[in-house]
Phi, psi and omega in degrees: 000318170301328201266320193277336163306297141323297198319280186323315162302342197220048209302339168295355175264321164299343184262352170277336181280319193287296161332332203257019171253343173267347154305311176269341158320280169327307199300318194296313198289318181291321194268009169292313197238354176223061210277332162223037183305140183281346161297335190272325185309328218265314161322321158326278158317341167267344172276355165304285173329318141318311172274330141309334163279359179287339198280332188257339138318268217269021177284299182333297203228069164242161172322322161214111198300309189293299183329322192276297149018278178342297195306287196329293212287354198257355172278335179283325176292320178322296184322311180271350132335278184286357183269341168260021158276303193285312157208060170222338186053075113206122209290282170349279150331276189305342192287324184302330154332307185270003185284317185299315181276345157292321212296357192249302171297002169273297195332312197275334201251333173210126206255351190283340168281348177297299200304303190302309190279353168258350172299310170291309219262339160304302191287325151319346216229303169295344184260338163288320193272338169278013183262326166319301206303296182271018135095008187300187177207103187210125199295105182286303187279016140279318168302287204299302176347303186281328165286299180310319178310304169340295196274347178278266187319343104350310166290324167328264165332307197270357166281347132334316215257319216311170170245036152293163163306145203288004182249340172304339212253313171285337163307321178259352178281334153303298181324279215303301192316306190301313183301329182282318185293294166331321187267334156308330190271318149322310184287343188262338185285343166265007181261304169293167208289106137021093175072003163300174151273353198265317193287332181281336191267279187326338173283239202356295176318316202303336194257355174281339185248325202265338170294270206296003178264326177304328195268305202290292154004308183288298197315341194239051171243322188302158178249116234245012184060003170291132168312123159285104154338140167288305155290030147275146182214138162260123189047060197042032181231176216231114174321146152231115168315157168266174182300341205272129158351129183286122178253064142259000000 
């Protein structure tokens, strides 16, 4: 009821959602036979893009302007993740990309879980750019690989745990799990043989799990008229409510 209830408030969010459903219709469609045609890519990208602005439309009426803050800065590392994924080839980079951006989502769902995990993606990050700099010859994006596996489950696990509000809570934990999943599906399609079927299912999936994890993610900040507890606290500071009116 709340949510429909939104909706309805809120029409510039509905037409960005209506737009990212014909976007991921098409993408689903390109990516049965044109899976890395630069039309599907750029479709790819736009449903991204889409769910950041769907993340900056609802920062105006969520629930807590820093919670939404977060949100906002870890879908703009998403963007520029995948834009150096997609079409710059480059995998390292983008991966370190996507490190910044759990590292905001650990941020947001438990902040006593930040520090140790911005410690690991420093020393990952510095032991890569000195083996580029000098020159090693080492699969660097297995390293990276392996700190991200860290962290998408870790960001996973504490969106669970987090002290959002209860519909906010379930958008991301349904979010992180299609992300987590998306991202199993990157590991087994780069891990099989070349032009297998196995590579071919796991190609499809992943992105079939990640659009729609992204749009429940921009969604799960806003505020949905539920009462905040007073004894709830975010990022170790005491909720402020926004200004938008509650509808009970």
């Amino acid at each position: 009821m709340a949510m429909k209830l939104f909706l309805r408030e809120n029409k510039q969010i509905v037409f960005l959602l209506g737009a990212l459903a014909v976007i991921y219709a098409v993408m689903v469609c390109l990516n049965t036979n044109f899976a890395f045609s630069l039309i599907n890519r750029t479709f790819k990208y736009a449903g991204v893009s889409v769910c950041f602005l769907t993340a900056v439309a609802a920062y105006k009426v969520s629930f807590n302007r820093d919670d939404a803050k977060l949100l906002v800065w870890a879908l703009l590392f998403t963007l520029v993740s995948d834009a150096l994924l997609l079409f710059a080839s480059a995998p390292e980079l983008g991966v370190l990309s996507f490190l910044i951006v759990h590292l905001l989502y650990i941020r947001r769902y438990k902040k006593k879980s930040f520090k140790r995990n911005l410690i690991l993606a420093l020393a990952a990050a510095s032991f890569s750019a000195a083996g580029f700099w000098a020159s090693f010859s080492f699969p660097y994006i297995l390293l990276l690989g392996a700190v991200y596996a860290v962290f998408i489950f870790t960001s996973t696990i504490l969106a669970f745990r987090s002290n959002l509000p209860p519909i906010n809570k379930r958008l991301a934990e349904i979010g992180m799990v299609l992300f987590l999943l998306c991202d199993l599906n990157v590991a087994i399609s780069f891990l099989a043989q070349s032009g297998s079927l196995v590579q071919w299912i796991a190609g499809n999936l992943e992105w079939i799990f990640y659009i729609p994890s992204q749009a429940l993610l921009a969604l799960s900040a806003a505020g949905y008229g539920s009462r905040i507890p007073k004894s709830i606290r975010l990022f170790g500071d005491s909720v402020k409510k926004s200004s938008r009116p509650s509808a009970e």
